[in-house]
PDB file of C-alpha atoms in Angstrom:
ATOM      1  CA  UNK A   1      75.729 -59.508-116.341  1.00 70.00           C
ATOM      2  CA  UNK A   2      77.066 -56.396-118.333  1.00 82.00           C
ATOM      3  CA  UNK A   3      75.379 -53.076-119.406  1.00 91.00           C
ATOM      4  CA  UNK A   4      75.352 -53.736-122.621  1.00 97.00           C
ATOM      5  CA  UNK A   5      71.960 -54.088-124.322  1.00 98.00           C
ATOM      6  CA  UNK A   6      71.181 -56.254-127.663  1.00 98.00           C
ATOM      7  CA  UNK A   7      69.111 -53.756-130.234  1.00 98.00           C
ATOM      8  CA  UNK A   8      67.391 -56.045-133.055  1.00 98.00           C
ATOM      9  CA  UNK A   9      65.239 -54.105-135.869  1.00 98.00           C
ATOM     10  CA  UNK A  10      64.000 -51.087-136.994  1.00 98.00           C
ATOM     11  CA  UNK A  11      65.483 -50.996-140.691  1.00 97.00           C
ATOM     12  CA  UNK A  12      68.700 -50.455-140.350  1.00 98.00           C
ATOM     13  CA  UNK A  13      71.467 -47.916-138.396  1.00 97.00           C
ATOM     14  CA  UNK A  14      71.566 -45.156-140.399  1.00 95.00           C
ATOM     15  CA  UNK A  15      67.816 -45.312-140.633  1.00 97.00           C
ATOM     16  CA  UNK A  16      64.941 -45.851-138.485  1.00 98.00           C
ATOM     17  CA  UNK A  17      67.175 -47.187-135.734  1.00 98.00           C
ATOM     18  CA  UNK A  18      69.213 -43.941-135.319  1.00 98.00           C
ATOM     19  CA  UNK A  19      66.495 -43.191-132.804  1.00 98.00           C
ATOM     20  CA  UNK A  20      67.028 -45.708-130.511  1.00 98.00           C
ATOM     21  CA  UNK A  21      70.587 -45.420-130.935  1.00 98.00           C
ATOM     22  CA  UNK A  22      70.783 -42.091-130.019  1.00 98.00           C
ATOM     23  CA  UNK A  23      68.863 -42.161-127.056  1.00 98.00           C
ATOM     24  CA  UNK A  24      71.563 -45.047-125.725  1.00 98.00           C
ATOM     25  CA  UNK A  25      74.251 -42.502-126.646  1.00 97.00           C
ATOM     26  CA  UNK A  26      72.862 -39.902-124.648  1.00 97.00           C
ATOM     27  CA  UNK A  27      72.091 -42.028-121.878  1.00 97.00           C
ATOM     28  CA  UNK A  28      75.793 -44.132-122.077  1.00 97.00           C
ATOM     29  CA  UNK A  29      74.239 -47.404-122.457  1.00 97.00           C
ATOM     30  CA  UNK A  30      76.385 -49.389-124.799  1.00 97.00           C
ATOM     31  CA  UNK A  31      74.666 -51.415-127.250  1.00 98.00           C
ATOM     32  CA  UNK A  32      74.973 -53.954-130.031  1.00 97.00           C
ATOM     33  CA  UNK A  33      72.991 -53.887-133.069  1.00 98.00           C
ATOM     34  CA  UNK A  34      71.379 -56.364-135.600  1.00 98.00           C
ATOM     35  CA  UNK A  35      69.526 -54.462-138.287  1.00 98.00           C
ATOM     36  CA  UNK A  36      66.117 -55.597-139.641  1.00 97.00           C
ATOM     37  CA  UNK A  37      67.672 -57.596-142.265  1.00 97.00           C
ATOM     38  CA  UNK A  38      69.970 -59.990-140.886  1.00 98.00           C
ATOM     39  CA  UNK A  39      68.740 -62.909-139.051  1.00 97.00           C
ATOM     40  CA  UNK A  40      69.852 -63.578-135.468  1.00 97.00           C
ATOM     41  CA  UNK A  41      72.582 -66.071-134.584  1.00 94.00           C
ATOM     42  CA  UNK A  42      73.243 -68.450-131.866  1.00 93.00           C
ATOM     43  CA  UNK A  43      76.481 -66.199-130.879  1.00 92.00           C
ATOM     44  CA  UNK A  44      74.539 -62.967-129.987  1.00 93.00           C
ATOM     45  CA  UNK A  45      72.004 -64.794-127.950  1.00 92.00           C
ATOM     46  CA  UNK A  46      74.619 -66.509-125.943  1.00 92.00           C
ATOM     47  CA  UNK A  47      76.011 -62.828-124.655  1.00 94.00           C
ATOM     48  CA  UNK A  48      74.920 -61.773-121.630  1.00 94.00           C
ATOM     49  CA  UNK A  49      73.134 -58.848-122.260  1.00 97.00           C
ATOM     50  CA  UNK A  50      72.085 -57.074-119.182  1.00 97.00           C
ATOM     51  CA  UNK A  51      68.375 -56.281-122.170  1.00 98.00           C
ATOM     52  CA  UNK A  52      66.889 -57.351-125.024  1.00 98.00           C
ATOM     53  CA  UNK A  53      64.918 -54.914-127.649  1.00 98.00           C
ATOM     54  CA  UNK A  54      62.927 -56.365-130.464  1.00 98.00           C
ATOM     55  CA  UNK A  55      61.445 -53.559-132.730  1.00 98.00           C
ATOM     56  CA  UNK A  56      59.759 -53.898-136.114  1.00 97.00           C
ATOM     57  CA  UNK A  57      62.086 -56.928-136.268  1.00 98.00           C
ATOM     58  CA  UNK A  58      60.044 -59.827-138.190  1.00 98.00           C
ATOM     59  CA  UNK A  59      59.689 -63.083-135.519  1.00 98.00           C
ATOM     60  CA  UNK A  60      60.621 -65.289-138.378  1.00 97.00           C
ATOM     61  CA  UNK A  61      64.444 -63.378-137.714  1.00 97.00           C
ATOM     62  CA  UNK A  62      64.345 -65.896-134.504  1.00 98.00           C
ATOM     63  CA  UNK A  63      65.255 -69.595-135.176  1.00 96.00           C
ATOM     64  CA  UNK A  64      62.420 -71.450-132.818  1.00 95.00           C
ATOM     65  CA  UNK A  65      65.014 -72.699-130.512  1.00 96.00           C
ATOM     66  CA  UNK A  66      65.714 -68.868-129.876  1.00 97.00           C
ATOM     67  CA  UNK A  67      62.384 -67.991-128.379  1.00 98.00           C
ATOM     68  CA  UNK A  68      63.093 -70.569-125.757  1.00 96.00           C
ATOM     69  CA  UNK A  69      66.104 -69.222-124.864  1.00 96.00           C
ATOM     70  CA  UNK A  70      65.281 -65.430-124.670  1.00 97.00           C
ATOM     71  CA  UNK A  71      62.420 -66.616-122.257  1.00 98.00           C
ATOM     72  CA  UNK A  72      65.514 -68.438-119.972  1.00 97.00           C
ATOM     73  CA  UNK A  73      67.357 -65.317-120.555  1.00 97.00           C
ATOM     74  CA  UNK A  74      64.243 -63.563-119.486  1.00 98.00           C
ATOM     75  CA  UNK A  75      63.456 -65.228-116.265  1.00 98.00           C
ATOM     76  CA  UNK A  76      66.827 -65.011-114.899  1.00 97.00           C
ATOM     77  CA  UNK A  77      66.884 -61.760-115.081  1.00 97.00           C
ATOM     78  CA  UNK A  78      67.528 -60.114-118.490  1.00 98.00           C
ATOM     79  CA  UNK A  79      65.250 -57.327-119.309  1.00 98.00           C
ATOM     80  CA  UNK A  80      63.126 -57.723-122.690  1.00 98.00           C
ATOM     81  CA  UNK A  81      61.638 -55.088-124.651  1.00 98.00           C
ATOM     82  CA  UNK A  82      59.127 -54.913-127.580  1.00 98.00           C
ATOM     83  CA  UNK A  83      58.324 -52.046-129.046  1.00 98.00           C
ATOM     84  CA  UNK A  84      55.696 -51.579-131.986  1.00 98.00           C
ATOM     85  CA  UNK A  85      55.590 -51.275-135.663  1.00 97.00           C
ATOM     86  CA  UNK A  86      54.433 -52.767-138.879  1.00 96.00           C
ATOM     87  CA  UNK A  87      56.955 -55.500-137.788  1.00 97.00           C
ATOM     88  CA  UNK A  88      56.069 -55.842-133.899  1.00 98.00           C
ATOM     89  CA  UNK A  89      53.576 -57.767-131.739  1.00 98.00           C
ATOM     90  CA  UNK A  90      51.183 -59.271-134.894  1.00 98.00           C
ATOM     91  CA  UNK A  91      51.733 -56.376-137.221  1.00 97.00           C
ATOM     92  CA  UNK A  92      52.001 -56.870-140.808  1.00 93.00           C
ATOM     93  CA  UNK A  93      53.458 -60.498-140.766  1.00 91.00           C
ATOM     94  CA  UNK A  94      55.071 -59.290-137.066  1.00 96.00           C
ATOM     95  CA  UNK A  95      53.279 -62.908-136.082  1.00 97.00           C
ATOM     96  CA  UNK A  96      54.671 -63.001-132.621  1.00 98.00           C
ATOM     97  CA  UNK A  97      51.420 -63.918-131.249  1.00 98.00           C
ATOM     98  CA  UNK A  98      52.368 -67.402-132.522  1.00 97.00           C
ATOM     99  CA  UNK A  99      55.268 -67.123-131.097  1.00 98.00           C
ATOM    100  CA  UNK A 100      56.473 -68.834-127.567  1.00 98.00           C
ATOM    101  CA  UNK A 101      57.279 -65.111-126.928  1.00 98.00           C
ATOM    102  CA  UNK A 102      53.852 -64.542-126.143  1.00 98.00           C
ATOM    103  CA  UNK A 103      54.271 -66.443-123.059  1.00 97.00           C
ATOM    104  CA  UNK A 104      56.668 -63.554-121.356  1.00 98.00           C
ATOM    105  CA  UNK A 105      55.397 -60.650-122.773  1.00 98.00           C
ATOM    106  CA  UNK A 106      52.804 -58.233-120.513  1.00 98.00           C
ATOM    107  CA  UNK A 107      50.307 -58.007-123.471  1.00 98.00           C
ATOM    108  CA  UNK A 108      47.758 -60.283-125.450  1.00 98.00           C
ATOM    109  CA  UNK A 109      48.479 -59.868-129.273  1.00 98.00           C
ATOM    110  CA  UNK A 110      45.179 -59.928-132.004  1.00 97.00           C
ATOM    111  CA  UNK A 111      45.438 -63.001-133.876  1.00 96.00           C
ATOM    112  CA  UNK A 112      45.186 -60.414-137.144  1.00 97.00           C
ATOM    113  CA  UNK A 113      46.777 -57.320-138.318  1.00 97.00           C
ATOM    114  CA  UNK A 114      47.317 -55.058-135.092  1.00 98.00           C
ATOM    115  CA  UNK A 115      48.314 -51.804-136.829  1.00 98.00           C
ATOM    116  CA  UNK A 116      46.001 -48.497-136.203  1.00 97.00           C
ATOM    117  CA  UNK A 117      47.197 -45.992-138.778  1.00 96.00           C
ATOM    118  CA  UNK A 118      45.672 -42.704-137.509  1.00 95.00           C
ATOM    119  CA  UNK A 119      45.377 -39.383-139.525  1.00 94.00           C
ATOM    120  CA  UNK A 120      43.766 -37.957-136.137  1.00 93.00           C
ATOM    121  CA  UNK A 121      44.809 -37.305-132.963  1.00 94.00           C
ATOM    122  CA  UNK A 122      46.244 -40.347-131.063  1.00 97.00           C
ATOM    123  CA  UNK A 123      46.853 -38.970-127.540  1.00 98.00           C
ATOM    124  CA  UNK A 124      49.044 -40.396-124.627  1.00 98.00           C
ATOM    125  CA  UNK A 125      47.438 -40.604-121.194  1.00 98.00           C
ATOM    126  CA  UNK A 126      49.244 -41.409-118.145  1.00 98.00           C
ATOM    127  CA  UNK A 127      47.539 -44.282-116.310  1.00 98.00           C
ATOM    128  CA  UNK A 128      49.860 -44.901-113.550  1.00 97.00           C
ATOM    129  CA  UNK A 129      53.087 -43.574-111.540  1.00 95.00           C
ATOM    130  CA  UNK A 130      56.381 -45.648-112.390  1.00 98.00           C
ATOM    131  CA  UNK A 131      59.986 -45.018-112.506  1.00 98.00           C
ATOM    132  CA  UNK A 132      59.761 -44.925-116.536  1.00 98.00           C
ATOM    133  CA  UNK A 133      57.319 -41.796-116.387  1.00 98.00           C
ATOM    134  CA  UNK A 134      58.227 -40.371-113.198  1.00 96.00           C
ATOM    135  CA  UNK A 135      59.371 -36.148-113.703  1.00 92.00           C
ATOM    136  CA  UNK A 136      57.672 -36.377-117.180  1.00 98.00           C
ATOM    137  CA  UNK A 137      55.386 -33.526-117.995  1.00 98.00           C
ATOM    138  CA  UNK A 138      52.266 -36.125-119.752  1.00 98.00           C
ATOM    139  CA  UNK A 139      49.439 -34.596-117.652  1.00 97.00           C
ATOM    140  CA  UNK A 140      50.561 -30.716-117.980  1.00 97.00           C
ATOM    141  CA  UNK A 141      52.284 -31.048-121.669  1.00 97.00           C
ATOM    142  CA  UNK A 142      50.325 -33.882-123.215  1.00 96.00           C
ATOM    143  CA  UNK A 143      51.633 -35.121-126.271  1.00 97.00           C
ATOM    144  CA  UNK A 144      50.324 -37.228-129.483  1.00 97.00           C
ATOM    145  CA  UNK A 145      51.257 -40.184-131.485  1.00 98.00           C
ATOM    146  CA  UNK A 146      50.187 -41.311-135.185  1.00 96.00           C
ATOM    147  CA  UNK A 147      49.968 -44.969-134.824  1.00 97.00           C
ATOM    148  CA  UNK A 148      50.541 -48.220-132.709  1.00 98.00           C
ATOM    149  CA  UNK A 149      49.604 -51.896-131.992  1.00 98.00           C
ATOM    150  CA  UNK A 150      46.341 -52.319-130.777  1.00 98.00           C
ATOM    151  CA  UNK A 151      46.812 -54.626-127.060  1.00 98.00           C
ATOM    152  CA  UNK A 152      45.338 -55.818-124.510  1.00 98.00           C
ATOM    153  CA  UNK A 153      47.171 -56.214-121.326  1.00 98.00           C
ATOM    154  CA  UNK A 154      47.101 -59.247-119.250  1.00 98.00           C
ATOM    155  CA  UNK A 155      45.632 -59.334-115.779  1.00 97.00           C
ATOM    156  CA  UNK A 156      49.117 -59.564-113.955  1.00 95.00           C
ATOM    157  CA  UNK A 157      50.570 -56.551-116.024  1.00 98.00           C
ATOM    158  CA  UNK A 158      50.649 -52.733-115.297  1.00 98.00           C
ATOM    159  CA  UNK A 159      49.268 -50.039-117.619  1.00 98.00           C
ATOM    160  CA  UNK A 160      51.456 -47.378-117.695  1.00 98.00           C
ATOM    161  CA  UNK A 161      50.075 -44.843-120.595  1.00 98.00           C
ATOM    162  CA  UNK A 162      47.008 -45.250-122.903  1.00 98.00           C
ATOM    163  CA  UNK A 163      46.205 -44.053-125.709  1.00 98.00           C
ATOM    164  CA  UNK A 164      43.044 -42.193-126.453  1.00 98.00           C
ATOM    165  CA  UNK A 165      42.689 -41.813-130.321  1.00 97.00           C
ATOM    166  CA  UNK A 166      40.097 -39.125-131.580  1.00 96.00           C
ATOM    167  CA  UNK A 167      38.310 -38.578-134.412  1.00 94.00           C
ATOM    168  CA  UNK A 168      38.174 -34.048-135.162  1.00 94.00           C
ATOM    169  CA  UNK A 169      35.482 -32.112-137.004  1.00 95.00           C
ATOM    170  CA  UNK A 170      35.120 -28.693-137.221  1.00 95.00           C
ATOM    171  CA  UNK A 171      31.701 -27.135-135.977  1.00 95.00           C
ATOM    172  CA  UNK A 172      30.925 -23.509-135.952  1.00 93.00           C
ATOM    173  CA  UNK A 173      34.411 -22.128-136.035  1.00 95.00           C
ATOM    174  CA  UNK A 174      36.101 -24.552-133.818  1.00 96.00           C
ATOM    175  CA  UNK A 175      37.508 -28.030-133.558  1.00 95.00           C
ATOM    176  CA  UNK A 176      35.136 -30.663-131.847  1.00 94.00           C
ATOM    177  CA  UNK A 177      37.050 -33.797-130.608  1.00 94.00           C
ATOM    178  CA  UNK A 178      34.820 -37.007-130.616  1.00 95.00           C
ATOM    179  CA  UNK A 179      37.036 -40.213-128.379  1.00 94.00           C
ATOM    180  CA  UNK A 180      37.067 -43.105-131.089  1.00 94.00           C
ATOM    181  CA  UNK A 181      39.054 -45.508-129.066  1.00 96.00           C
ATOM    182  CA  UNK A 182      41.251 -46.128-125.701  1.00 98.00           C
ATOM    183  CA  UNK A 183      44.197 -48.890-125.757  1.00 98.00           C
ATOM    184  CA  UNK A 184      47.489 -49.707-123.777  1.00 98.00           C
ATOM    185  CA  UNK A 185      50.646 -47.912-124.692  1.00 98.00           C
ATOM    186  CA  UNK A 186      52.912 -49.103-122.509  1.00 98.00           C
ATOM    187  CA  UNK A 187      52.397 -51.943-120.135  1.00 98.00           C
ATOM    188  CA  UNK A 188      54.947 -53.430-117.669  1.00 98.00           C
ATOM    189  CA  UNK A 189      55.484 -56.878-116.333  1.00 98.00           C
ATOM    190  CA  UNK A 190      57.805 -59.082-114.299  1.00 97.00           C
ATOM    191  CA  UNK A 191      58.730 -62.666-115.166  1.00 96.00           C
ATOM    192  CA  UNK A 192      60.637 -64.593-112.612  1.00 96.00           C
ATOM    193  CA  UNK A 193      63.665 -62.638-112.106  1.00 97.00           C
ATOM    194  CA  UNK A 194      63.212 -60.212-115.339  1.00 98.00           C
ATOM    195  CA  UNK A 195      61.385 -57.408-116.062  1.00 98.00           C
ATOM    196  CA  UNK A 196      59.528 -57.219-119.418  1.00 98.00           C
ATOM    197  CA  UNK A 197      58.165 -54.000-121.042  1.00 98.00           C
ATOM    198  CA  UNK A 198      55.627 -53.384-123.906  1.00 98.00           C
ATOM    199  CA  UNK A 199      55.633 -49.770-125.600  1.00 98.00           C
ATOM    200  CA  UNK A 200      52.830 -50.356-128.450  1.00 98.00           C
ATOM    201  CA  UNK A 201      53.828 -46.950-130.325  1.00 98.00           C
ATOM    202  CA  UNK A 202      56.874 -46.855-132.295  1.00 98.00           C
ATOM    203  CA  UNK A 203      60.302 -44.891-131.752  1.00 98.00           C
ATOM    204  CA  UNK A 204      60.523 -42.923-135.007  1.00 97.00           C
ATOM    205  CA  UNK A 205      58.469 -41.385-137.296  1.00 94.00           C
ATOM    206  CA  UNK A 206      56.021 -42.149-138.857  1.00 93.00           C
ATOM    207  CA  UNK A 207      53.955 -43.288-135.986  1.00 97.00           C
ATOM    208  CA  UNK A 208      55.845 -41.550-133.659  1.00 97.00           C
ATOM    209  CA  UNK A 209      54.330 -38.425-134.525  1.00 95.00           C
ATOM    210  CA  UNK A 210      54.867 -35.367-132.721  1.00 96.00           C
ATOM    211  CA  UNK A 211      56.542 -37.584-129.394  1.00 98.00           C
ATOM    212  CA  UNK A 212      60.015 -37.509-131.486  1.00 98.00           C
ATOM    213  CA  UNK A 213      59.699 -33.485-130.810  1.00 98.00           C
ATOM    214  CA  UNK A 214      58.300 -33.624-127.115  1.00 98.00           C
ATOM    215  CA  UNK A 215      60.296 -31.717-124.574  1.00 98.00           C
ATOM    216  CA  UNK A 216      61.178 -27.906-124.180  1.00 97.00           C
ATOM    217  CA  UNK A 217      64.917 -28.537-124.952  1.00 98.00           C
ATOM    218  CA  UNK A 218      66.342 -30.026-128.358  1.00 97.00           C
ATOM    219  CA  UNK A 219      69.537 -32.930-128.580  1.00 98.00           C
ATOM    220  CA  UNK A 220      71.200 -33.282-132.157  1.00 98.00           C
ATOM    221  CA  UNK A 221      72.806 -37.264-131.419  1.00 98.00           C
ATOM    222  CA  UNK A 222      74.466 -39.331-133.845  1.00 98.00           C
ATOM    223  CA  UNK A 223      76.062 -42.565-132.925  1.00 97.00           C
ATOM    224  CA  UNK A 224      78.726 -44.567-134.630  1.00 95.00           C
ATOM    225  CA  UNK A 225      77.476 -46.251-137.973  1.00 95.00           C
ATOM    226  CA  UNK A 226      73.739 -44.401-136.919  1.00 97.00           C
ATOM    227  CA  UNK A 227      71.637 -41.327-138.816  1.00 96.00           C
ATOM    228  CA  UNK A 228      71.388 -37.559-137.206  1.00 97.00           C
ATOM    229  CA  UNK A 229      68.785 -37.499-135.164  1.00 98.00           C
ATOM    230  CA  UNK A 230      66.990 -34.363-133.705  1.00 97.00           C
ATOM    231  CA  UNK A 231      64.839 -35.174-130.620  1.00 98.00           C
ATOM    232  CA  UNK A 232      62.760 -33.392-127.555  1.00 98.00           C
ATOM    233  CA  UNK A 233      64.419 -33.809-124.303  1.00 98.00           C
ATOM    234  CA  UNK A 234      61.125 -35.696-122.354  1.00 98.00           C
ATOM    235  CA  UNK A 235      61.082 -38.267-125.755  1.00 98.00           C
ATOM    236  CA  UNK A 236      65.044 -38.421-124.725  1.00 98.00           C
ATOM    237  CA  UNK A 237      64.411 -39.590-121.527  1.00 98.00           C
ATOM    238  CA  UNK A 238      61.453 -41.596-121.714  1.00 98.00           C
ATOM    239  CA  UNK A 239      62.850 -43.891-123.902  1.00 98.00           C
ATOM    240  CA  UNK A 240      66.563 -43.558-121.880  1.00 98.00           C
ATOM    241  CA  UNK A 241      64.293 -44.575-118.733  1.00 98.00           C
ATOM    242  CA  UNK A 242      62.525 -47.599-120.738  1.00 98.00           C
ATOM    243  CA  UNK A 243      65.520 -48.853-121.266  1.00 98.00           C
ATOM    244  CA  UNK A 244      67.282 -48.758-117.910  1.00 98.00           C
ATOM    245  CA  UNK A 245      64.031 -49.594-116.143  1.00 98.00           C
ATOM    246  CA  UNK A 246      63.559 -53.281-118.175  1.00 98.00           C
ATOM    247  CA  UNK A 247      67.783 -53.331-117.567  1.00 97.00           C
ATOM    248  CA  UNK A 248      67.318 -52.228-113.513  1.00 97.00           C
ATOM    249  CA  UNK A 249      69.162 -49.480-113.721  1.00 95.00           C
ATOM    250  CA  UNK A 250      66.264 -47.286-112.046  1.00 96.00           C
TER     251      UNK A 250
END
């Protein structure tokens, strides 16, 4: 198996996706990319990709006869990804819920629109230690997020991080936060031989929110054919350790 990993959605390279694809520079994890667009082929399936990320990349991108074969690819031992957005999980016409991907992933998907936009508060909690959060400040420097997939996680899965989402009012010459709603984040799972992550937020803005910023040092990346990006150190690794943990690499 190589290190290379196979990066399907988020608009395109020199947009949403220069996130991602900055992170994988930083971290020296090679990577091919299909953008949001373009519908996947036969060819790139048949690589073996040591990782498979599918984010706000519309299920009806898959041929049906591809499903089954990232769930072989899965179970002998290919890490696979999802990560949310308008075009994740069920989304706005996401629809992997129907999918035979729901079979492999950690999570059960609503059966109707997913998406919570939030103009309040939508804090991470950490749930659980694991390799993908260890040395990462969430309890002392806790950090928000704007939006994500509401999921439930299956009884055989791990939740990682929450999310507590608040609702703010101001009362005599202070904020008052009022909890509104707790949901997975990030929930881990192992099938067969691979190991399968779900990160219900999103990597860029908008619904990343204020995680795109989180760390005390700053990294300006830009990869070949991908957007400048400017991005907090912890969101840096986070993501970096997502990655290698689904691709055993930690």
């Amino acid at each position: 198996m190589t290190d290379k990993v196979l990066y399907l959605g988020d608009t395109a390279l020199n947009a949403a996706a220069s996130y991602l694809a900055g992170v994988m520079l930083h971290c020296n994890i090679p990577f091919d990319y299909i953008d949001s667009a373009t519908m996947c082929t036969d060819e790139q399936l048949d690589q073996d990709y040591c990782a498979v990320i599918i984010s706000d990349y519309l299920s009806t991108r898959f041929r049906p006869e591809h499903f089954e074969q990232l769930i072989a690819k899965t179970r002998s031992g290919t890490g696979l990804i999802m990560i949310g957005g308008w075009e994740s999980f069920t989304g706005l016409g996401g629809d992997y819920h129907s999918t035979p991907l729901a079979e492999i992933l950690p999570v059960e998907m609503q059966d109707t629109d997913d998406r919570v936009n939030s103009f309040s508060p939508c804090m991470i909690r950490l749930e659980a230690e694991h390799p993908i959060t260890a040395k990462l400040p969430f309890v002392t420097q806790s950090v928000a997020i704007n939006g994500y997939n509401r999921l439930c996680a299956k009884p055989t899965a791990k939740t990682i991080l929450s999310v507590k989402r608040y609702c703010v009012s101001f009362v005599d010459d202070d904020f008052e936060f009022s909890e509104q709603s707790v949901d997975p984040l990030l929930v881990v799972g192992q099938e067969l031989n691979g190991r399968v992550a779900c990160y219900a937020g999103d990597v860029a803005p908008h619904w990343a929110g204020g995680f795109v910023d989180w760390g005390d040092q700053r990294h300006v990346l830009q990869a070949r054919g991908a957007g400048e990006v400017e991005i907090g150190n912890w969101y840096l690794e986070f993501f970096g350790n997502l990655i290698k943990w689904v691709s055993k690499q930690i």
